[in-house]
PDB file of C-alpha atoms in Angstrom:
ATOM      1  CA  MET A   6       6.470   9.100 -11.608  1.00 46.00           C
ATOM      2  CA  THR A   7       5.071   8.231  -8.208  1.00 52.00           C
ATOM      3  CA  ASP A   8       5.828  11.683  -6.795  1.00 77.00           C
ATOM      4  CA  THR A   9       4.151  13.336  -9.781  1.00 90.00           C
ATOM      5  CA  ILE A  10       1.018  11.230  -9.372  1.00 90.00           C
ATOM      6  CA  LEU A  11       0.820  11.889  -5.657  1.00 87.00           C
ATOM      7  CA  ALA A  12       1.393  15.598  -6.147  1.00 89.00           C
ATOM      8  CA  ALA A  13      -1.503  15.624  -8.616  1.00 90.00           C
ATOM      9  CA  ALA A  14      -3.719  13.835  -6.081  1.00 89.00           C
ATOM     10  CA  ALA A  15      -2.741  16.288  -3.341  1.00 89.00           C
ATOM     11  CA  SER A  16      -3.445  19.229  -5.648  1.00 90.00           C
ATOM     12  CA  GLN A  17      -6.820  17.748  -6.472  1.00 88.00           C
ATOM     13  CA  VAL A  18      -7.709  17.502  -2.782  1.00 89.00           C
ATOM     14  CA  THR A  19      -6.621  21.087  -2.160  1.00 88.00           C
ATOM     15  CA  ALA A  20      -8.442  22.401  -5.233  1.00 84.00           C
ATOM     16  CA  ALA A  21     -11.649  20.590  -4.258  1.00 76.00           C
ATOM     17  CA  GLN A  22     -12.762  23.682  -2.334  1.00 73.00           C
ATOM     18  CA  GLY A  23     -13.738  25.136  -5.692  1.00 76.00           C
ATOM     19  CA  ILE A  24     -15.908  22.233  -6.842  1.00 82.00           C
ATOM     20  CA  PRO A  25     -19.015  20.521  -5.433  1.00 87.00           C
ATOM     21  CA  THR A  26     -18.377  18.428  -2.314  1.00 92.00           C
ATOM     22  CA  LEU A  27     -18.681  14.718  -3.025  1.00 96.00           C
ATOM     23  CA  VAL A  28     -21.774  13.257  -1.343  1.00 97.00           C
ATOM     24  CA  VAL A  29     -21.020   9.862   0.183  1.00 98.00           C
ATOM     25  CA  ARG A  30     -23.636   7.402   1.416  1.00 98.00           C
ATOM     26  CA  SER A  31     -22.333   4.312   3.201  1.00 98.00           C
ATOM     27  CA  PHE A  32     -23.912   0.868   3.484  1.00 98.00           C
ATOM     28  CA  PHE A  33     -22.418  -1.337   6.197  1.00 98.00           C
ATOM     29  CA  ASP A  34     -22.758  -5.112   5.938  1.00 97.00           C
ATOM     30  CA  GLN A  35     -22.231  -6.439   9.457  1.00 96.00           C
ATOM     31  CA  PRO A  36     -21.891 -10.156   8.536  1.00 96.00           C
ATOM     32  CA  THR A  37     -18.761  -9.331   6.506  1.00 97.00           C
ATOM     33  CA  ASN A  38     -17.838  -6.082   8.300  1.00 97.00           C
ATOM     34  CA  THR A  39     -17.791  -4.364   4.904  1.00 98.00           C
ATOM     35  CA  ALA A  40     -18.570  -0.736   4.105  1.00 98.00           C
ATOM     36  CA  SER A  41     -19.865  -0.129   0.575  1.00 98.00           C
ATOM     37  CA  TYR A  42     -20.390   3.358  -0.802  1.00 98.00           C
ATOM     38  CA  VAL A  43     -22.400   5.352  -3.266  1.00 98.00           C
ATOM     39  CA  ALA A  44     -20.516   8.574  -4.019  1.00 98.00           C
ATOM     40  CA  HIS A  45     -22.098  11.258  -6.191  1.00 98.00           C
ATOM     41  CA  ASP A  46     -21.675  14.740  -7.597  1.00 97.00           C
ATOM     42  CA  PRO A  47     -24.596  16.799  -6.237  1.00 97.00           C
ATOM     43  CA  THR A  48     -24.597  19.038  -9.320  1.00 97.00           C
ATOM     44  CA  THR A  49     -24.736  16.450 -12.100  1.00 97.00           C
ATOM     45  CA  ARG A  50     -26.210  13.577 -10.004  1.00 98.00           C
ATOM     46  CA  ARG A  51     -23.611  11.221 -11.523  1.00 98.00           C
ATOM     47  CA  ALA A  52     -22.301   8.567  -9.151  1.00 98.00           C
ATOM     48  CA  ALA A  53     -20.025   5.624  -8.446  1.00 98.00           C
ATOM     49  CA  ILE A  54     -20.700   2.494  -6.400  1.00 98.00           C
ATOM     50  CA  ILE A  55     -17.641   1.295  -4.508  1.00 98.00           C
ATOM     51  CA  ASP A  56     -17.008  -2.213  -3.090  1.00 98.00           C
ATOM     52  CA  SER A  57     -20.523  -3.628  -3.161  1.00 98.00           C
ATOM     53  CA  VAL A  58     -21.593  -6.821  -1.356  1.00 98.00           C
ATOM     54  CA  LEU A  59     -23.500  -9.848  -2.617  1.00 98.00           C
ATOM     55  CA  ASP A  60     -24.986 -11.610   0.412  1.00 98.00           C
ATOM     56  CA  PHE A  61     -23.792 -15.188   0.747  1.00 97.00           C
ATOM     57  CA  ASP A  62     -24.796 -17.926   3.178  1.00 96.00           C
ATOM     58  CA  ALA A  63     -21.789 -20.248   3.034  1.00 94.00           C
ATOM     59  CA  ALA A  64     -23.436 -23.035   5.026  1.00 94.00           C
ATOM     60  CA  ALA A  65     -26.385 -23.205   2.656  1.00 95.00           C
ATOM     61  CA  GLY A  66     -24.484 -22.245  -0.484  1.00 94.00           C
ATOM     62  CA  ARG A  67     -27.051 -19.535  -1.256  1.00 96.00           C
ATOM     63  CA  THR A  68     -26.648 -15.996  -2.529  1.00 97.00           C
ATOM     64  CA  ASP A  69     -29.031 -13.117  -1.886  1.00 97.00           C
ATOM     65  CA  THR A  70     -29.262  -9.535  -3.118  1.00 98.00           C
ATOM     66  CA  ALA A  71     -30.718  -7.702  -0.113  1.00 98.00           C
ATOM     67  CA  SER A  72     -27.607  -5.539   0.395  1.00 98.00           C
ATOM     68  CA  ALA A  73     -27.369  -4.719  -3.308  1.00 98.00           C
ATOM     69  CA  ASP A  74     -31.091  -3.998  -3.488  1.00 98.00           C
ATOM     70  CA  ALA A  75     -30.691  -1.398  -0.731  1.00 98.00           C
ATOM     71  CA  ILE A  76     -28.105   0.353  -2.905  1.00 98.00           C
ATOM     72  CA  ILE A  77     -30.386   0.184  -5.940  1.00 98.00           C
ATOM     73  CA  ALA A  78     -33.263   1.678  -3.952  1.00 98.00           C
ATOM     74  CA  TYR A  79     -31.073   4.542  -2.734  1.00 98.00           C
ATOM     75  CA  VAL A  80     -29.739   5.290  -6.221  1.00 98.00           C
ATOM     76  CA  ARG A  81     -33.244   5.363  -7.676  1.00 98.00           C
ATOM     77  CA  ASP A  82     -34.680   7.407  -4.812  1.00 98.00           C
ATOM     78  CA  GLU A  83     -31.918   9.982  -5.239  1.00 98.00           C
ATOM     79  CA  GLU A  84     -32.293   9.891  -9.046  1.00 98.00           C
ATOM     80  CA  LEU A  85     -28.587   9.221  -9.570  1.00 98.00           C
ATOM     81  CA  GLY A  86     -26.895   7.995 -12.715  1.00 98.00           C
ATOM     82  CA  ILE A  87     -24.181   5.401 -12.220  1.00 98.00           C
ATOM     83  CA  ASP A  88     -20.979   5.954 -14.198  1.00 98.00           C
ATOM     84  CA  TRP A  89     -18.668   3.572 -12.321  1.00 98.00           C
ATOM     85  CA  LEU A  90     -18.701   0.378 -10.278  1.00 98.00           C
ATOM     86  CA  LEU A  91     -15.312   0.568  -8.559  1.00 98.00           C
ATOM     87  CA  GLU A  92     -13.574  -2.359  -6.880  1.00 98.00           C
ATOM     88  CA  THR A  93     -10.578  -1.524  -4.707  1.00 98.00           C
ATOM     89  CA  HIS A  94      -9.283  -5.117  -5.060  1.00 96.00           C
ATOM     90  CA  ALA A  95     -10.418  -8.740  -5.321  1.00 95.00           C
ATOM     91  CA  HIS A  96     -11.890  -9.038  -1.845  1.00 95.00           C
ATOM     92  CA  ALA A  97     -11.263 -12.110   0.296  1.00 94.00           C
ATOM     93  CA  ASP A  98     -14.109 -11.561   2.747  1.00 94.00           C
ATOM     94  CA  HIS A  99     -17.202 -10.941   0.636  1.00 96.00           C
ATOM     95  CA  LEU A 100     -18.572 -11.546  -2.831  1.00 97.00           C
ATOM     96  CA  SER A 101     -18.992  -8.518  -5.091  1.00 98.00           C
ATOM     97  CA  ALA A 102     -22.472  -7.595  -6.309  1.00 98.00           C
ATOM     98  CA  ALA A 103     -21.098  -5.493  -9.175  1.00 98.00           C
ATOM     99  CA  PRO A 104     -22.588  -7.525 -12.070  1.00 98.00           C
ATOM    100  CA  TYR A 105     -26.042  -7.478 -10.450  1.00 98.00           C
ATOM    101  CA  LEU A 106     -25.820  -3.725  -9.861  1.00 98.00           C
ATOM    102  CA  GLN A 107     -24.470  -3.106 -13.345  1.00 98.00           C
ATOM    103  CA  LYS A 108     -27.404  -4.943 -14.902  1.00 98.00           C
ATOM    104  CA  ALA A 109     -29.844  -2.841 -12.878  1.00 98.00           C
ATOM    105  CA  LEU A 110     -28.118   0.545 -12.975  1.00 98.00           C
ATOM    106  CA  GLY A 111     -25.432   0.552 -15.669  1.00 98.00           C
ATOM    107  CA  GLY A 112     -21.929   1.918 -15.234  1.00 98.00           C
ATOM    108  CA  ALA A 113     -18.459   0.638 -16.090  1.00 98.00           C
ATOM    109  CA  LEU A 114     -16.881  -1.998 -13.829  1.00 98.00           C
ATOM    110  CA  ALA A 115     -13.286  -1.103 -12.931  1.00 98.00           C
ATOM    111  CA  ILE A 116     -10.373  -2.418 -10.869  1.00 98.00           C
ATOM    112  CA  GLY A 117      -6.574  -2.080 -10.877  1.00 97.00           C
ATOM    113  CA  ARG A 118      -4.561  -3.671 -13.687  1.00 96.00           C
ATOM    114  CA  GLU A 119      -2.694  -5.907 -11.227  1.00 95.00           C
ATOM    115  CA  ILE A 120      -5.855  -8.019 -11.038  1.00 96.00           C
ATOM    116  CA  LEU A 121      -4.088  -9.959 -13.800  1.00 95.00           C
ATOM    117  CA  ARG A 122      -1.571 -11.221 -11.207  1.00 94.00           C
ATOM    118  CA  VAL A 123      -4.402 -12.238  -8.887  1.00 93.00           C
ATOM    119  CA  GLN A 124      -6.160 -14.064 -11.712  1.00 93.00           C
ATOM    120  CA  ASP A 125      -2.961 -15.905 -12.592  1.00 92.00           C
ATOM    121  CA  VAL A 126      -2.182 -16.989  -9.014  1.00 91.00           C
ATOM    122  CA  PHE A 127      -5.715 -17.990  -8.055  1.00 92.00           C
ATOM    123  CA  GLY A 128      -6.494 -19.399 -11.477  1.00 91.00           C
ATOM    124  CA  LYS A 129      -3.863 -22.020 -10.651  1.00 90.00           C
ATOM    125  CA  ILE A 130      -5.070 -22.505  -7.076  1.00 91.00           C
ATOM    126  CA  PHE A 131      -8.601 -23.189  -8.329  1.00 92.00           C
ATOM    127  CA  ASN A 132      -7.311 -25.205 -11.303  1.00 90.00           C
ATOM    128  CA  GLU A 133      -9.275 -23.063 -13.727  1.00 89.00           C
ATOM    129  CA  GLY A 134      -9.241 -24.229 -17.320  1.00 80.00           C
ATOM    130  CA  THR A 135      -8.670 -22.269 -20.489  1.00 79.00           C
ATOM    131  CA  ASP A 136     -12.181 -20.808 -20.323  1.00 80.00           C
ATOM    132  CA  PHE A 137     -10.901 -18.498 -17.571  1.00 86.00           C
ATOM    133  CA  ALA A 138      -8.959 -15.984 -19.659  1.00 85.00           C
ATOM    134  CA  ARG A 139      -6.846 -14.314 -16.916  1.00 91.00           C
ATOM    135  CA  ASP A 140      -6.705 -11.132 -18.993  1.00 92.00           C
ATOM    136  CA  GLY A 141      -9.018  -8.883 -16.972  1.00 90.00           C
ATOM    137  CA  SER A 142     -11.701  -9.042 -19.654  1.00 91.00           C
ATOM    138  CA  GLU A 143     -14.368  -9.526 -16.980  1.00 93.00           C
ATOM    139  CA  PHE A 144     -13.886  -5.814 -16.185  1.00 96.00           C
ATOM    140  CA  ASP A 145     -14.636  -2.783 -18.365  1.00 97.00           C
ATOM    141  CA  ARG A 146     -11.607  -0.768 -17.226  1.00 97.00           C
ATOM    142  CA  LEU A 147      -8.268  -1.737 -15.691  1.00 98.00           C
ATOM    143  CA  PHE A 148      -6.733   1.265 -13.936  1.00 98.00           C
ATOM    144  CA  ASP A 149      -3.023   1.998 -13.887  1.00 97.00           C
ATOM    145  CA  ASP A 150      -1.417   4.116 -11.197  1.00 96.00           C
ATOM    146  CA  GLY A 151      -2.300   7.749 -11.819  1.00 96.00           C
ATOM    147  CA  ASP A 152      -5.147   7.157 -14.264  1.00 97.00           C
ATOM    148  CA  ARG A 153      -7.702   9.953 -14.201  1.00 97.00           C
ATOM    149  CA  PHE A 154     -11.468   9.707 -14.437  1.00 97.00           C
ATOM    150  CA  ALA A 155     -14.422  11.658 -13.053  1.00 97.00           C
ATOM    151  CA  ILE A 156     -17.680  11.393 -11.172  1.00 97.00           C
ATOM    152  CA  GLY A 157     -19.742  14.014 -12.985  1.00 96.00           C
ATOM    153  CA  SER A 158     -17.784  17.252 -12.600  1.00 95.00           C
ATOM    154  CA  ILE A 159     -15.649  15.929  -9.733  1.00 96.00           C
ATOM    155  CA  PRO A 160     -12.169  14.761 -10.821  1.00 96.00           C
ATOM    156  CA  ALA A 161     -10.757  11.432  -9.657  1.00 97.00           C
ATOM    157  CA  ILE A 162      -7.375   9.685  -9.679  1.00 97.00           C
ATOM    158  CA  ALA A 163      -6.633   5.970  -9.243  1.00 98.00           C
ATOM    159  CA  LEU A 164      -3.688   5.207  -6.942  1.00 97.00           C
ATOM    160  CA  HIS A 165      -1.994   1.810  -6.846  1.00 97.00           C
ATOM    161  CA  VAL A 166      -1.508   0.861  -3.174  1.00 97.00           C
ATOM    162  CA  PRO A 167      -0.257  -2.748  -3.118  1.00 96.00           C
ATOM    163  CA  GLY A 168       0.660  -4.724  -0.029  1.00 96.00           C
ATOM    164  CA  HIS A 169      -2.573  -6.244   1.214  1.00 96.00           C
ATOM    165  CA  THR A 170      -2.800  -7.765  -2.269  1.00 94.00           C
ATOM    166  CA  PRO A 171      -0.846  -6.868  -5.416  1.00 93.00           C
ATOM    167  CA  ALA A 172      -3.930  -5.315  -7.006  1.00 93.00           C
ATOM    168  CA  ASP A 173      -5.140  -2.876  -4.333  1.00 97.00           C
ATOM    169  CA  MET A 174      -6.248   0.537  -5.561  1.00 97.00           C
ATOM    170  CA  ALA A 175      -7.320   3.657  -3.721  1.00 98.00           C
ATOM    171  CA  TYR A 176      -9.602   6.127  -5.473  1.00 98.00           C
ATOM    172  CA  VAL A 177      -9.110   9.847  -4.822  1.00 98.00           C
ATOM    173  CA  ILE A 178     -12.417  11.479  -5.758  1.00 97.00           C
ATOM    174  CA  GLY A 179     -12.448  15.207  -5.135  1.00 96.00           C
ATOM    175  CA  GLU A 180     -11.179  15.576  -1.560  1.00 95.00           C
ATOM    176  CA  ALA A 181     -12.190  12.061  -0.501  1.00 97.00           C
ATOM    177  CA  VAL A 182     -10.227   8.813  -0.748  1.00 98.00           C
ATOM    178  CA  PHE A 183     -11.668   5.306  -0.803  1.00 98.00           C
ATOM    179  CA  THR A 184      -8.780   3.260   0.556  1.00 97.00           C
ATOM    180  CA  GLY A 185     -10.019  -0.318   0.289  1.00 95.00           C
ATOM    181  CA  ASP A 186      -8.300  -2.609   2.799  1.00 95.00           C
ATOM    182  CA  THR A 187      -5.020  -0.685   3.053  1.00 96.00           C
ATOM    183  CA  LEU A 188      -5.971   1.117   6.268  1.00 97.00           C
ATOM    184  CA  PHE A 189      -8.499   0.565   9.043  1.00 98.00           C
ATOM    185  CA  MET A 190      -9.697   3.068  11.631  1.00 98.00           C
ATOM    186  CA  PRO A 191      -6.817   4.605  13.613  1.00 98.00           C
ATOM    187  CA  ASP A 192      -7.623   2.537  16.711  1.00 97.00           C
ATOM    188  CA  TYR A 193      -7.581  -0.708  14.691  1.00 97.00           C
ATOM    189  CA  GLY A 194      -4.556  -0.218  12.477  1.00 97.00           C
ATOM    190  CA  SER A 195      -3.764  -1.730   9.098  1.00 97.00           C
ATOM    191  CA  ALA A 196      -4.661  -4.566   6.745  1.00 96.00           C
ATOM    192  CA  ARG A 197      -3.006  -7.968   6.789  1.00 97.00           C
ATOM    193  CA  ALA A 198      -0.354  -8.676   4.156  1.00 97.00           C
ATOM    194  CA  ASP A 199      -0.046 -12.473   4.161  1.00 95.00           C
ATOM    195  CA  PHE A 200      -2.318 -13.419   1.261  1.00 91.00           C
ATOM    196  CA  PRO A 201      -0.675 -14.724  -1.947  1.00 89.00           C
ATOM    197  CA  GLY A 202       1.085 -11.730  -3.491  1.00 90.00           C
ATOM    198  CA  GLY A 203       0.805  -9.653  -0.308  1.00 94.00           C
ATOM    199  CA  ASP A 204       3.843  -7.845   1.106  1.00 97.00           C
ATOM    200  CA  ALA A 205       4.112  -5.998   4.421  1.00 98.00           C
ATOM    201  CA  ARG A 206       6.911  -3.748   3.154  1.00 98.00           C
ATOM    202  CA  GLN A 207       4.843  -2.714   0.151  1.00 97.00           C
ATOM    203  CA  LEU A 208       1.877  -2.135   2.454  1.00 98.00           C
ATOM    204  CA  TYR A 209       3.898   0.249   4.615  1.00 98.00           C
ATOM    205  CA  ARG A 210       4.993   2.233   1.574  1.00 97.00           C
ATOM    206  CA  SER A 211       1.444   2.360   0.222  1.00 97.00           C
ATOM    207  CA  ILE A 212       0.140   3.653   3.549  1.00 98.00           C
ATOM    208  CA  ARG A 213       2.869   6.268   3.737  1.00 96.00           C
ATOM    209  CA  ARG A 214       1.930   7.304   0.222  1.00 95.00           C
ATOM    210  CA  LEU A 215      -1.674   7.873   1.232  1.00 97.00           C
ATOM    211  CA  LEU A 216      -0.673   9.720   4.396  1.00 97.00           C
ATOM    212  CA  THR A 217       1.248  12.352   2.439  1.00 95.00           C
ATOM    213  CA  LEU A 218      -2.088  13.704   1.206  1.00 96.00           C
ATOM    214  CA  PRO A 219      -3.380  16.833   2.997  1.00 96.00           C
ATOM    215  CA  ALA A 220      -4.400  16.252   6.616  1.00 96.00           C
ATOM    216  CA  GLU A 221      -8.022  17.235   5.938  1.00 95.00           C
ATOM    217  CA  THR A 222      -8.473  14.556   3.269  1.00 96.00           C
ATOM    218  CA  ARG A 223     -11.486  12.384   4.057  1.00 97.00           C
ATOM    219  CA  LEU A 224     -10.752   8.653   4.124  1.00 98.00           C
ATOM    220  CA  PHE A 225     -13.495   6.080   3.597  1.00 98.00           C
ATOM    221  CA  LEU A 226     -12.455   2.580   4.656  1.00 98.00           C
ATOM    222  CA  CYS A 227     -13.680  -0.787   3.419  1.00 97.00           C
ATOM    223  CA  HIS A 228     -13.979  -2.575   6.775  1.00 97.00           C
ATOM    224  CA  ASP A 229     -14.361  -2.104  10.494  1.00 97.00           C
ATOM    225  CA  TYR A 230     -14.201  -4.661  13.308  1.00 96.00           C
ATOM    226  CA  LYS A 231     -14.673  -2.378  16.355  1.00 95.00           C
ATOM    227  CA  ALA A 232     -11.374  -1.948  18.160  1.00 94.00           C
ATOM    228  CA  PRO A 233     -11.233  -2.978  21.827  1.00 93.00           C
ATOM    229  CA  GLY A 234     -13.046  -0.398  23.918  1.00 93.00           C
ATOM    230  CA  ARG A 235     -15.128   0.943  21.010  1.00 95.00           C
ATOM    231  CA  ASP A 236     -18.768  -0.152  20.931  1.00 94.00           C
ATOM    232  CA  ARG A 237     -19.821   1.136  17.508  1.00 97.00           C
ATOM    233  CA  TYR A 238     -18.706   0.516  13.945  1.00 97.00           C
ATOM    234  CA  ALA A 239     -16.903   3.335  12.141  1.00 98.00           C
ATOM    235  CA  TRP A 240     -15.451   3.647   8.656  1.00 98.00           C
ATOM    236  CA  GLU A 241     -14.727   7.334   8.009  1.00 98.00           C
ATOM    237  CA  THR A 242     -11.631   9.185   9.213  1.00 98.00           C
ATOM    238  CA  THR A 243      -9.007  11.638   7.900  1.00 98.00           C
ATOM    239  CA  VAL A 244      -5.391  11.572   6.838  1.00 98.00           C
ATOM    240  CA  GLY A 245      -4.533  13.744   9.839  1.00 98.00           C
ATOM    241  CA  ALA A 246      -6.182  11.340  12.288  1.00 98.00           C
ATOM    242  CA  GLN A 247      -4.295   8.415  10.753  1.00 98.00           C
ATOM    243  CA  ARG A 248      -0.968  10.232  10.885  1.00 98.00           C
ATOM    244  CA  THR A 249      -1.256  11.027  14.579  1.00 97.00           C
ATOM    245  CA  GLY A 250      -3.311   8.120  15.894  1.00 97.00           C
ATOM    246  CA  ASN A 251      -3.024   4.949  13.825  1.00 98.00           C
ATOM    247  CA  VAL A 252      -1.916   2.255  16.275  1.00 98.00           C
ATOM    248  CA  HIS A 253       0.196   0.450  13.657  1.00 98.00           C
ATOM    249  CA  VAL A 254       1.592   3.158  11.451  1.00 97.00           C
ATOM    250  CA  HIS A 255       1.383   6.619  13.015  1.00 97.00           C
ATOM    251  CA  GLU A 256       4.128   9.147  12.390  1.00 96.00           C
ATOM    252  CA  GLY A 257       7.399   7.904  13.868  1.00 96.00           C
ATOM    253  CA  VAL A 258       6.812   4.212  13.083  1.00 97.00           C
ATOM    254  CA  GLY A 259       9.570   3.060  10.727  1.00 97.00           C
ATOM    255  CA  GLU A 260       9.290   0.566   7.904  1.00 98.00           C
ATOM    256  CA  ASP A 261      11.222  -2.242   9.601  1.00 98.00           C
ATOM    257  CA  GLU A 262       9.262  -1.795  12.826  1.00 98.00           C
ATOM    258  CA  PHE A 263       5.988  -1.970  10.926  1.00 98.00           C
ATOM    259  CA  VAL A 264       7.029  -5.032   8.906  1.00 98.00           C
ATOM    260  CA  THR A 265       8.087  -6.904  12.054  1.00 98.00           C
ATOM    261  CA  MET A 266       4.773  -6.085  13.748  1.00 98.00           C
ATOM    262  CA  ARG A 267       2.673  -6.884  10.683  1.00 98.00           C
ATOM    263  CA  MET A 268       4.303 -10.245   9.999  1.00 97.00           C
ATOM    264  CA  ALA A 269       4.013 -11.310  13.642  1.00 98.00           C
ATOM    265  CA  ARG A 270       0.372 -10.266  13.791  1.00 97.00           C
ATOM    266  CA  ASP A 271      -0.493 -11.934  10.487  1.00 97.00           C
ATOM    267  CA  ALA A 272       0.973 -15.222  11.739  1.00 97.00           C
ATOM    268  CA  THR A 273      -1.759 -15.313  14.394  1.00 97.00           C
ATOM    269  CA  LEU A 274      -4.672 -14.712  12.022  1.00 95.00           C
ATOM    270  CA  SER A 275      -6.854 -17.406  10.509  1.00 93.00           C
ATOM    271  CA  MET A 276      -7.987 -17.206   6.903  1.00 92.00           C
ATOM    272  CA  PRO A 277     -11.154 -15.138   6.293  1.00 93.00           C
ATOM    273  CA  LYS A 278     -14.234 -17.349   6.431  1.00 92.00           C
ATOM    274  CA  LEU A 279     -15.269 -16.533   2.881  1.00 94.00           C
ATOM    275  CA  ILE A 280     -11.861 -16.338   1.189  1.00 94.00           C
ATOM    276  CA  LEU A 281     -12.373 -19.361  -1.091  1.00 94.00           C
ATOM    277  CA  PRO A 282     -15.791 -18.411  -2.480  1.00 95.00           C
ATOM    278  CA  SER A 283     -14.934 -14.695  -2.489  1.00 96.00           C
ATOM    279  CA  ILE A 284     -11.710 -14.821  -4.473  1.00 95.00           C
ATOM    280  CA  GLN A 285     -13.180 -17.393  -6.843  1.00 94.00           C
ATOM    281  CA  VAL A 286     -16.011 -15.007  -7.693  1.00 96.00           C
ATOM    282  CA  ASN A 287     -14.247 -11.657  -7.365  1.00 97.00           C
ATOM    283  CA  MET A 288     -11.351 -12.521  -9.665  1.00 95.00           C
ATOM    284  CA  ARG A 289     -14.137 -12.847 -12.271  1.00 94.00           C
ATOM    285  CA  GLY A 290     -15.421  -9.349 -11.540  1.00 95.00           C
ATOM    286  CA  GLY A 291     -18.184 -10.705  -9.308  1.00 96.00           C
ATOM    287  CA  HIS A 292     -19.518 -13.095 -11.943  1.00 94.00           C
ATOM    288  CA  LEU A 293     -20.480 -16.513 -10.616  1.00 94.00           C
ATOM    289  CA  PRO A 294     -18.979 -19.605 -12.276  1.00 91.00           C
ATOM    290  CA  GLU A 295     -20.885 -20.772 -15.324  1.00 90.00           C
ATOM    291  CA  PRO A 296     -23.514 -23.485 -14.714  1.00 93.00           C
ATOM    292  CA  GLU A 297     -22.430 -27.053 -15.342  1.00 93.00           C
ATOM    293  CA  ALA A 298     -24.327 -29.567 -17.501  1.00 95.00           C
ATOM    294  CA  ASN A 299     -27.028 -30.005 -14.855  1.00 96.00           C
ATOM    295  CA  GLY A 300     -27.706 -26.258 -14.733  1.00 95.00           C
ATOM    296  CA  THR A 301     -26.138 -25.772 -11.286  1.00 96.00           C
ATOM    297  CA  ARG A 302     -23.246 -23.425 -10.522  1.00 95.00           C
ATOM    298  CA  TYR A 303     -20.462 -24.776  -8.318  1.00 94.00           C
ATOM    299  CA  LEU A 304     -17.694 -23.242  -6.222  1.00 93.00           C
ATOM    300  CA  GLN A 305     -14.484 -25.217  -5.693  1.00 91.00           C
ATOM    301  CA  ILE A 306     -12.786 -25.793  -2.337  1.00 91.00           C
ATOM    302  CA  PRO A 307      -9.078 -26.599  -2.852  1.00 92.00           C
ATOM    303  CA  LEU A 308      -7.813 -28.648   0.084  1.00 91.00           C
ATOM    304  CA  ASN A 309      -4.625 -27.956   2.043  1.00 90.00           C
ATOM    305  CA  VAL A 310      -3.486 -25.137  -0.232  1.00 87.00           C
ATOM    306  CA  LEU A 311      -3.917 -21.882   1.716  1.00 81.00           C
TER     307      LEU A 311
END
């Protein structure tokens, strides 16, 4: 099944020469090192928003919509219609702005079906009650591996790429792939795999899966942290560049070698600064917790758990 799905994705990339080239506009949020995207079909003007950011001041406990408003302004200026709000996974480093964008622009909110595992694990960590359904109902579509959809006339395939988390998805849209946190720029390497449900061996296999796509495939990444010696942020690369130059997983790096490296590196990393508010919100599809009796919304901070 996996080979059939990947072959279909590779064929889609190759065949993309005969369809409009996907137009991709990136929005980089430096406080969270996150790249969000608006990707559209230039013929039909239909579009998707991928991995949006809701600004959050953790010290003050305040949210803001400046980053999302920049996306809204671009979509309206370009006269685009939003079909999809795509999440590659339940992010641990930023809050999603998908509900705010959906209210303003429409579109169906989608993520991988394995979000159910994330909801189950973190529902327990945050001691959520029965009001938190854990059935993915906060989303409009739960993608399975190989599910097909479209951005206007441009075909798309959802690929399950677990390892960073169990729910990670990559979206192959025309000849472009939005990889989420699976890969970083070649000079920075790969995503961590030590969150609950993460697995370095799965991550290696997911990366190898992506790197079997044609070398010219455009890859759009979710984060960049500027590798040592590089003085600018970057978030677009190609399958070919990753195959030959990725410092963690270039051609010739075996699975056991990668797993040993990844586990050792992960052991040195601290938790992301916004993991507790982010997961708490993102497992709900970006919806904030319901207000309590006094009208105020609260985020929980479980102690000595992660």
